Every structure is written in C-alpha cells, then in structure tokens.
Amino acid sequence: MQANTKDIKQISVFKTLLHAKSMSENPINFFQSNLDESDGIIECRLPYHFILTDRPEIIRQFFQKNHKNYIKTKIVRNDLGRAIGNGLLTSNGDYWLRQRRMIQQGFNKQRLKVISTIMVNEIETYLQQVMEPLAEQQLEIDCTDEMAALAFRIVGKSLFGQSVNEQQMQLMREVIRQVQEFVVDCLRKPYLKPLYFLSGYNRRVTKLIERGNEMILNIIRTRKANNQKEDDLLQMLIESKYEDGSSMSEQQILEESIILMVAGHETTAMTLSWTFMLLAQHPTIEQQLLASILQAIGGAQPSMTDLHKLDYSYQVLEESMRLYPPAWIVDREPLEDDTVEGYSVKKGVDVAAFIYGLHRNEKYWPEPDKFDPERFSVDNKKRHKPYTYLPFGGGPRICIGQHFAMMEMQYVLAMLLRRYRFQLTHEAAIELHPLVTLRAKNGIRMRVSKR
Ligand code: HEM
C-alpha cells in the first residue's frame, strides 16, 4: 500500500474458482455481493486482473475527470478491433479524437430528421411483412430475435439507404453475428485459441470478414463513382471533412460503417426487448404508455416534431435501461498510475465500471428493483446525483448514437404498442445472460396478438 492510500479489497482466486461455473454463466451476482461487502470497489484476478467499481465518483474519474489516462482495453483495441476495425468504438488518442469530432458533426439534427423518415418507413415495412402475419395467428415469438432483426434493418438502412438490398443486409447481419460469436469465444475461452487456429475457425471468420468488407467497399465505391447524393449516414461519412479540409479514405469509411452497425443494433434491440418484457409484467404502466401514445399521435405515423409529446415513452425507456443497461460493464486500461477517492490504481491493471450495479444501488435508487418510470419525470430527474445513471457511458466517449437510439426506440414502441399486444408465455423469471451486451438467457418468449 502506498502512503495515504486505502487498500482495495482483493477477491481471492480461490473464492473466484469456487464460483467459477456460475461466474462463467452470469458474474453479476458474484460481483454485486463482493462489492456490497467492500467499499464499492474490488480487485479481481479471474478471468482477468481488473478493478471493478459501482461508485459514481470513481467511475467519473475514469470516464471524465482523468479520461486521458483511461483508454480502451486490449480486448477492445486488439480482439474486437482486429475483427471489426479501427473506428470510433475501438480507437484511442489523437486518431479517435479526430474521427469523433468529424463524425459528431454528421449526427446533427438535420441528418437525424432525414433518418427519422427512414426509420419510420423501415418499422412500417417490418410491421406489415413480419409482425402482422405473426399477430394474426397469435404466434409465440422470441422478442429478442425480432427486435434484433428490426434494429439491424433500421441501422442498415439508415447507413446505406437505397444502396443496400435485402440479400446484402442479410449477409452483413450474418457476418456481424458470426464475428461477434468468434470474439466472445476468444474472450471466454482464450485457452482454446490454438484450437481455433488449427481447426480453421480463424480462417473461416477471416474469409467471412473479407466477404463482408468487399461488399461494403463496393457500395461505397459505387456511391462515390456515381456521384449519387443520398440522405443517409454513408453520405455523411463520405462528405464529412477534417479540420484541414480532407476526407476519410475508403478504408476508414468502411471501418466506421461497420462500427456503427455493430454498436447500433444489439444495444437498441436488447433495450426494446427488456422494455416489452417489463411492460407485459406491469399492465398499468403499459396502459398509461398506450394512452399517452394515442394522445400524442393517434394512428398517424410519428415524426421528429412528435418526439416531445412521446415523453412518457422516453421515461419508460430510460427506466428500462436503468434496470437492464445493455452496456452492463464498461472497461478501461490506465496508461499511468492514478489515485481515485483514496485508492491507488496501477498502470497495467484494467478498471471496469459496473453499470448494472450502479443502476441498482439503493443509495441512489430507492427500491432499486422496482420498475417505475416516474423516476425519470422532469422534476425527479433534477434530483438524480451525477454519474449515477450511465446507460450511454459518460465523458468524451459517451455514445455518439444516443439521440439516434432514443428516437428509434420511441418510434418502435409507439408503432408496435398501438397495434399489438405482447404477452409473456413463460411464468418463470427471465434469467440474465451478460455477454458483450446484457441479454436474456433463453430469449424473451412472448405471444403477439392484434389489439
Ligand atoms: C440503447 C442503445 C445504445 C446504448 C445503450 C449504447 C451504449 C453505449 C455506451 C455505453 C458507449 C460507451 C462505451 C465506452 O465508453 O466504452 C457507446 C459508445 C458508442 N456507441 Fe452506443 N449505445 C446505443 C446505441 C447506439 C447507436 C444506435 C449507435 C449508432 C448508430 C451507437 C454508436 C456508438 C459508437 C460509435 C460509440 C463509440 C463512441 C466513441 O467512443 O467515441 N450506439 N454506446
């Protein structure tokens, strides 16, 4: 221990091994009980050596106050970066800052207005082609699968507009699904990496990535060559200029497109799925939400000017992300030693913000497990303590797609709920399955019927 610093409670390897099986399926309870017994900060040695915390002031130091000292971890930079490219989510330092400044300008209100129309059209097409036949026959669906398909269509069309067809979208989705699976396999079972290499798993994934990249590069080249102008995110990436007036290379546009697709579909899909589950479990809140939607837009298609009237759906989504934050853990690597709230953080030991635990900490959230969208009313929000609610992260690396995501999710809720009823088909509690995002162990099975 350094002079004047407190010890961080160490979780012994033995204790971790005792819980190894449950940990590998769901480490949340293990993390939570250990944090509760300590000062909200612990040091774990398995499966990696890292410091974990659910204390707002400590998380703030990592994300905001001393953010330059805390870069993305090797897992994100190397494992994920190698698979999906060096873009906003995976890059660091000056390169990241230059990309962020430029792309941020493109996510402006004007662009979101155009994307808003793309979103509503995509949701409507999905409702007619997929949901309507399912609801007519009152079939059981896995809500997480359905929302993943819908969210992927929305982000794919927002990016590539008319330049992408159904077949290409399906290939992109398949590539991203398999690449994500590969990255998770490498993280969870790093000792099997030689086997992945020998069995040809590596090569298969590399080939798939090359096929996906080639297809997207073709879309980019065709768009540039034809001088077509479309109002989508690809156009924004092509037209965006750095401060010196230069533009991104094709490779950079490719990498940023893939990053937007990866970062922008599973997160919204999971939030929507958890929200449908919560609404089915809380019929009074569902009724209140439905009434507010009908009062705001009736049967008309929503647009950006309606968003402020759909404020209760915003509250419902915020509360849903408090209980089920898709990014349930967010990690960083310290470049230099640091002292945070009296604790010493060492270079070389990663740090992780336990967002799930932060959002369910009763110091900041009375009756933390209760679903209560009133927590996010205008007045109640003023009373929230800083850094106690971080579904989109915080500081300079806060999610660039948060307004995109909130708009999309408000539209999906409004357009689906007024037409269909979603009922859970299983009595048993839905178990958590925290992977890269916070998923449900066996999906969320629901019966969909027409209202
Ligand atoms: C409910 C939906 C979403 C949630 C909960 C979410 C959450 C997050 C979080 C927590 C981060 C910060 C990660 C970190 O600090 O390490 C992040 C970053 C990011 N998100 Fe999202 N996200 C959502 C939707 C989207 C959408 C729709 C897009 C794009 C269309 C997107 C694009 C990104 C990108 C590019 C970054 C990296 C930003 C940077 O480092 O500069 N996200 N997101």
XYZ file of C-alpha atoms and ligand atoms in Angstrom:
494
model
C 0.000 0.000 0.000
C 1.270 3.496 -0.836
C 1.304 6.173 1.861
C -2.157 7.703 2.327
C -3.952 5.296 0.026
C -6.547 2.734 1.068
C -6.366 -0.958 0.184
C -8.763 -2.271 -2.438
C -10.392 -5.497 -1.297
C -8.869 -8.416 -3.190
C -11.159 -11.220 -4.297
C -9.073 -14.345 -3.930
C -8.502 -16.675 -6.837
C -9.775 -19.498 -4.611
C -13.088 -17.722 -3.967
C -13.475 -16.997 -7.666
C -12.727 -20.612 -8.591
C -15.360 -21.794 -6.109
C -17.914 -19.803 -8.095
C -16.336 -20.463 -11.483
C -19.328 -22.248 -13.008
C -21.958 -19.674 -12.044
C -19.459 -16.910 -12.871
C -18.990 -18.127 -16.418
C -22.765 -18.051 -16.965
C -23.523 -14.859 -15.080
C -20.938 -12.986 -12.980
C -23.381 -10.235 -11.927
C -24.427 -11.715 -8.551
C -20.830 -12.548 -7.646
C -19.665 -9.025 -8.492
C -22.578 -7.467 -6.635
C -22.228 -9.413 -3.396
C -18.492 -8.721 -3.243
C -18.946 -5.020 -3.956
C -21.631 -4.800 -1.244
C -19.251 -6.306 1.307
C -16.491 -3.849 0.421
C -16.438 -0.116 -0.202
C -17.935 -0.476 -3.717
C -14.547 -1.281 -5.207
C -12.842 -4.678 -5.543
C -9.866 -6.215 -7.296
C -10.443 -9.490 -9.172
C -7.831 -11.793 -10.666
C -10.017 -14.083 -12.714
C -10.804 -14.358 -15.573
C -8.591 -11.237 -15.886
C -6.818 -8.989 -13.413
C -9.007 -5.908 -13.027
C -10.522 -3.424 -10.597
C -14.316 -3.261 -10.519
C -16.436 -0.484 -9.053
C -20.019 0.715 -8.858
C -19.182 4.057 -7.201
C -20.215 7.120 -9.230
C -17.320 9.369 -8.211
C -14.757 6.701 -9.124
C -16.430 5.998 -12.473
C -16.456 9.737 -13.147
C -12.693 9.866 -12.694
C -12.259 7.104 -15.314
C -14.764 8.492 -17.828
C -14.427 12.228 -17.393
C -12.097 13.844 -14.851
C -8.954 11.943 -15.876
C -10.275 10.361 -19.085
C -6.999 10.831 -20.959
C -5.380 8.318 -18.627
C -8.003 5.647 -19.319
C -8.027 4.153 -22.801
C -9.983 1.253 -24.263
C -8.663 -2.103 -23.049
C -6.606 -4.549 -25.104
C -9.712 -6.684 -25.537
C -11.467 -3.809 -27.315
C -8.393 -2.461 -29.117
C -6.998 -5.794 -30.234
C -9.591 -8.601 -30.154
C -12.588 -6.513 -31.175
C -10.520 -4.042 -33.206
C -8.967 -6.799 -35.300
C -12.402 -8.215 -36.048
C -14.443 -5.082 -36.721
C -11.791 -2.478 -37.498
C -10.211 0.622 -36.053
C -13.133 3.009 -35.732
C -14.814 5.214 -33.126
C -15.554 2.411 -30.697
C -12.142 0.735 -30.786
C -9.601 3.552 -31.426
C -7.870 5.881 -28.966
C -5.891 9.092 -28.586
C -5.491 11.613 -31.397
C -6.871 9.291 -34.069
C -10.092 8.750 -32.094
C -10.452 12.484 -31.326
C -10.121 13.449 -34.986
C -12.716 10.826 -36.028
C -15.072 11.729 -33.207
C -15.021 15.469 -33.974
C -15.789 14.856 -37.592
C -18.462 12.170 -37.230
C -20.157 14.005 -34.380
C -20.916 16.911 -36.742
C -22.653 14.453 -39.050
C -25.040 13.220 -36.348
C -26.715 16.625 -36.327
C -30.406 17.464 -36.097
C -30.749 17.902 -39.842
C -29.356 14.437 -40.564
C -31.461 12.874 -37.794
C -34.547 14.409 -39.373
C -33.889 12.542 -42.618
C -33.015 9.380 -40.754
C -36.241 9.725 -38.810
C -38.177 9.171 -42.061
C -36.017 6.162 -42.972
C -36.693 4.694 -39.525
C -40.464 5.103 -39.671
C -40.583 3.552 -43.175
C -38.463 0.610 -42.072
C -40.582 -0.008 -38.978
C -43.770 0.144 -41.070
C -42.358 -2.320 -43.638
C -41.329 -4.655 -40.839
C -44.773 -4.448 -39.238
C -46.524 -5.315 -42.475
C -44.137 -8.031 -43.609
C -43.302 -9.719 -40.326
C -45.344 -8.673 -37.307
C -48.805 -8.537 -38.895
C -48.825 -12.210 -40.045
C -47.416 -13.288 -36.664
C -50.067 -11.324 -34.782
C -52.901 -12.584 -36.973
C -52.051 -16.129 -35.944
C -51.219 -15.092 -32.377
C -47.861 -16.836 -32.606
C -45.152 -17.042 -29.998
C -42.014 -15.063 -30.819
C -38.630 -14.581 -29.246
C -38.821 -10.843 -28.736
C -35.016 -10.523 -28.661
C -34.698 -12.151 -32.110
C -37.447 -9.985 -33.569
C -36.057 -6.753 -32.148
C -32.543 -7.690 -33.327
C -33.850 -8.207 -36.877
C -35.759 -4.917 -36.777
C -32.907 -2.904 -35.215
C -30.471 -4.268 -37.780
C -32.725 -3.241 -40.654
C -33.065 0.234 -39.158
C -29.363 0.847 -38.681
C -28.501 -0.793 -42.053
C -30.987 1.375 -43.954
C -30.008 4.499 -42.016
C -26.446 3.873 -43.101
C -26.787 2.690 -46.669
C -30.273 3.887 -47.672
C -31.284 2.727 -51.139
C -27.804 1.368 -51.869
C -28.359 -1.859 -49.984
C -30.754 -4.691 -50.873
C -32.338 -7.374 -48.719
C -29.763 -10.016 -49.627
C -26.824 -7.746 -48.802
C -28.408 -6.803 -45.469
C -28.754 -10.460 -44.585
C -25.132 -11.151 -45.429
C -23.968 -8.187 -43.335
C -26.035 -9.402 -40.394
C -24.675 -12.917 -40.689
C -21.084 -11.674 -40.867
C -21.527 -9.481 -37.795
C -23.277 -12.286 -35.893
C -20.527 -14.810 -36.581
C -17.701 -12.351 -35.935
C -19.249 -11.355 -32.592
C -19.590 -15.024 -31.674
C -15.924 -15.561 -32.526
C -14.796 -12.599 -30.406
C -16.877 -13.844 -27.448
C -15.418 -17.367 -27.866
C -11.893 -15.920 -27.816
C -12.661 -13.891 -24.680
C -14.434 -16.611 -22.728
C -12.146 -19.475 -23.715
C -8.780 -17.880 -24.541
C -7.036 -21.238 -23.913
C -8.789 -22.644 -26.999
C -7.248 -20.059 -29.341
C -4.656 -22.566 -30.753
C -7.514 -24.968 -31.481
C -9.488 -22.238 -33.275
C -6.417 -21.720 -35.415
C -5.812 -25.407 -36.143
C -9.464 -26.248 -36.787
C -9.743 -23.496 -39.395
C -12.243 -21.450 -37.272
C -9.925 -18.404 -37.572
C -9.666 -18.785 -41.318
C -13.441 -19.179 -41.780
C -14.086 -15.989 -39.822
C -11.351 -14.097 -41.692
C -12.868 -15.159 -45.027
C -16.302 -14.064 -43.872
C -14.961 -10.665 -42.773
C -13.261 -10.254 -46.176
C -16.522 -11.077 -47.974
C -18.489 -8.585 -45.880
C -15.817 -5.888 -46.301
C -15.707 -6.388 -50.065
C -19.458 -5.962 -50.288
C -19.484 -2.756 -48.238
C -16.485 -1.372 -50.142
C -18.416 -1.942 -53.379
C -21.346 0.027 -52.029
C -19.001 2.870 -51.012
C -17.200 2.880 -54.389
C -20.432 2.799 -56.381
C -21.849 5.680 -54.373
C -18.710 7.747 -54.881
C -18.362 6.893 -58.585
C -21.990 7.610 -59.468
C -21.868 10.843 -57.593
C -25.306 9.899 -56.268
C -26.355 12.012 -53.341
C -28.418 10.300 -50.708
C -29.518 11.409 -47.301
C -28.103 8.601 -45.206
C -25.207 8.082 -42.815
C -22.938 6.794 -45.593
C -23.341 10.106 -47.394
C -22.476 11.857 -44.151
C -19.312 9.742 -43.773
C -18.305 10.414 -47.395
C -18.922 14.161 -47.236
C -17.515 14.831 -43.750
C -14.314 16.843 -43.735
C -11.470 17.001 -41.230
C -10.416 20.418 -39.999
C -7.760 20.587 -42.768
C -10.455 20.035 -45.431
C -9.501 16.419 -46.275
C -11.955 13.489 -46.205
C -11.864 9.915 -44.959
C -10.314 7.162 -47.066
C -12.484 4.284 -48.317
C -10.945 2.027 -45.662
C -11.870 4.499 -42.914
C -15.421 4.831 -44.201
C -15.664 1.047 -44.254
C -14.419 0.707 -40.689
C -16.674 3.434 -39.291
C -19.709 1.952 -41.090
C -19.104 -1.459 -39.548
C -18.611 0.095 -36.111
C -21.912 1.981 -36.379
C -23.710 -1.232 -37.338
C -22.139 -3.255 -34.536
C -22.585 -0.586 -31.846
C -26.018 0.440 -33.056
C -28.171 -2.645 -33.303
C -27.798 -5.109 -30.421
C -27.935 -2.327 -27.823
C -31.253 -0.930 -29.071
C -32.613 -4.437 -29.721
C -31.945 -5.516 -26.146
C -33.417 -2.351 -24.646
C -36.590 -2.792 -26.688
C -36.887 -6.468 -25.699
C -36.427 -5.768 -21.984
C -38.942 -2.942 -22.295
C -41.603 -5.203 -23.838
C -40.972 -7.699 -21.033
C -41.304 -5.015 -18.337
C -44.484 -3.652 -19.891
C -46.038 -7.133 -20.014
C -45.214 -7.508 -16.313
C -46.680 -4.076 -15.460
C -50.055 -3.735 -17.229
C -50.943 -0.441 -15.545
C -47.796 1.213 -16.844
C -48.407 -0.339 -20.260
C -51.921 1.163 -20.311
C -50.587 4.568 -19.312
C -47.987 4.372 -22.056
C -50.521 3.304 -24.675
C -52.859 6.136 -23.684
C -50.003 8.655 -23.915
C -49.019 7.388 -27.377
C -52.589 7.575 -28.670
C -52.994 11.042 -27.239
C -49.726 12.221 -28.820
C -50.065 10.802 -32.336
C -53.259 8.715 -32.561
C -52.933 6.418 -35.570
C -50.632 8.758 -37.530
C -47.004 7.992 -38.351
C -44.691 9.645 -35.823
C -42.139 12.272 -36.842
C -39.401 14.203 -35.099
C -41.758 17.003 -34.145
C -43.842 14.479 -32.161
C -40.937 13.293 -30.027
C -41.517 15.772 -27.219
C -45.121 14.566 -26.981
C -43.907 10.988 -26.644
C -42.190 11.958 -23.392
C -43.674 9.138 -21.331
C -42.201 6.581 -23.717
C -38.838 8.310 -23.172
C -39.263 7.863 -19.410
C -40.224 4.200 -19.835
C -37.123 3.560 -21.956
C -34.857 5.363 -19.505
C -36.196 3.309 -16.612
C -35.862 0.136 -18.659
C -32.177 0.944 -19.346
C -31.658 1.630 -15.633
C -32.802 -1.897 -14.798
C -31.286 -3.559 -17.863
C -28.381 -1.447 -19.164
C -27.233 -3.074 -22.435
C -23.650 -1.945 -21.714
C -23.730 -3.544 -18.239
C -19.961 -3.207 -17.750
C -17.579 -0.691 -19.365
C -13.844 -1.140 -19.024
C -10.650 0.886 -19.473
C -6.879 0.486 -19.236
C -4.924 3.061 -17.176
C -1.887 4.453 -19.000
C -0.293 5.689 -15.771
C -0.776 5.124 -12.027
C -3.608 7.189 -10.567
C -5.230 7.814 -7.186
C -9.023 7.771 -7.105
C -11.030 8.545 -3.962
C -8.050 7.459 -1.894
C -7.483 4.211 -3.774
C -4.414 3.554 -5.822
C -4.962 2.428 -9.415
C -1.942 0.858 -11.070
C -0.850 1.055 -14.661
C -1.336 -2.372 -16.210
C -4.430 -3.354 -14.172
C -7.645 -2.676 -16.089
C -10.559 -0.890 -14.430
C -14.230 -1.581 -15.023
C -17.388 0.398 -14.275
C -20.147 -1.973 -13.166
C -23.065 -0.066 -14.666
C -25.639 -2.739 -13.737
C -24.693 -2.438 -10.046
C -24.572 1.378 -10.189
C -28.114 1.474 -11.588
C -29.434 -0.833 -8.867
C -27.595 0.734 -5.944
C -30.164 1.655 -3.309
C -28.089 4.628 -2.158
C -29.125 6.378 -5.364
C -32.219 4.424 -6.399
C -34.735 3.673 -3.607
C -36.456 0.307 -4.148
C -33.901 -0.314 -6.882
C -35.536 -3.407 -8.401
C -38.908 -1.709 -8.886
C -39.869 -0.650 -12.418
C -41.024 2.927 -12.002
C -40.772 5.297 -14.988
C -41.740 8.211 -12.680
C -38.102 8.263 -11.556
C -37.424 9.953 -14.885
C -40.122 12.641 -14.760
C -38.743 16.142 -15.397
C -38.832 17.003 -11.677
C -37.421 13.739 -10.395
C -34.552 13.834 -12.899
C -33.325 17.075 -11.335
C -32.715 15.126 -8.117
C -30.516 12.420 -9.681
C -26.923 12.537 -8.437
C -24.220 12.980 -11.113
C -22.832 9.782 -12.610
C -25.500 7.518 -11.083
C -27.190 6.812 -14.416
C -24.910 5.913 -17.322
C -26.620 3.713 -19.943
C -24.766 5.579 -22.690
C -21.493 5.905 -20.781
C -20.095 9.344 -19.891
C -17.403 11.910 -20.619
C -15.959 12.454 -24.088
C -16.568 8.834 -25.130
C -20.286 8.963 -24.411
C -22.343 7.109 -27.024
C -22.442 9.050 -30.271
C -25.693 7.339 -31.255
C -27.751 8.131 -28.159
C -30.207 10.517 -29.829
C -30.474 8.178 -32.813
C -31.187 5.281 -30.422
C -33.760 7.109 -28.297
C -35.639 8.331 -31.373
C -35.630 4.850 -32.912
C -36.840 3.206 -29.719
C -39.601 5.783 -29.182
C -40.852 5.122 -32.715
C -40.743 1.343 -32.325
C -42.630 1.474 -29.023
C -45.288 3.826 -30.412
C -45.828 1.964 -33.673
C -45.864 -1.536 -32.199
C -47.760 -0.980 -28.978
C -50.740 0.767 -30.524
C -51.235 -2.190 -32.908
C -50.205 -5.238 -30.922
C -50.364 -6.784 -27.503
C -47.274 -8.641 -26.246
C -47.775 -11.242 -23.510
C -45.124 -13.351 -21.810
C -45.663 -17.064 -22.415
C -43.499 -18.382 -19.577
C -44.146 -17.934 -15.877
C -40.529 -18.430 -14.829
C -38.365 -15.354 -14.227
C -36.191 -14.474 -17.194
C -32.540 -15.038 -16.378
C -29.758 -12.651 -17.266
C -27.071 -13.678 -19.717
C -24.461 -10.913 -19.685
C -22.256 -11.143 -22.765
C -20.996 -8.082 -24.646
C -24.474 -6.699 -24.013
C -26.945 -7.716 -21.308
C -29.005 -10.475 -22.906
C -31.747 -12.804 -21.630
C -30.591 -16.395 -21.103
C -33.231 -18.173 -23.175
C -34.543 -15.153 -25.023
C -37.827 -13.405 -24.118
C -40.710 -15.505 -25.375
C -43.952 -13.608 -25.983
C -47.255 -14.130 -27.737
C -48.124 -11.336 -30.109
C -51.737 -10.547 -30.967
C -53.662 -7.665 -32.528
C -55.280 -5.070 -30.300
C -29.859 1.720 -26.416
C -28.926 1.912 -27.328
C -27.481 2.168 -27.046
C -26.776 2.046 -25.875
C -27.293 1.633 -24.520
C -25.416 2.425 -26.169
C -24.400 2.464 -25.225
C -23.123 2.920 -25.487
C -22.089 3.072 -24.487
C -22.210 2.747 -23.009
C -20.994 3.577 -25.102
C -19.659 3.960 -24.445
C -18.723 2.794 -24.396
C -17.439 3.130 -23.655
O -17.336 4.156 -23.017
O -16.521 2.306 -23.720
C -21.320 3.705 -26.512
C -20.446 4.153 -27.471
C -20.739 4.193 -28.815
N -21.970 3.974 -29.405
Fe -23.653 3.468 -28.447
N -25.318 2.741 -27.497
C -26.554 2.619 -28.070
C -26.896 2.858 -29.381
C -26.034 3.260 -30.366
C -26.391 3.525 -31.739
C -27.797 3.431 -32.301
C -25.233 3.843 -32.397
C -25.015 4.216 -33.846
C -25.931 4.412 -34.727
C -24.159 3.785 -31.426
C -22.828 4.043 -31.705
C -21.832 4.128 -30.756
C -20.451 4.458 -31.074
C -19.873 4.703 -32.451
C -19.761 4.505 -29.858
C -18.299 4.841 -29.646
C -18.192 6.337 -29.368
C -16.788 6.804 -29.066
O -16.025 6.088 -28.401
O -16.476 7.924 -29.489
N -24.683 3.442 -30.214
N -22.618 3.317 -26.709
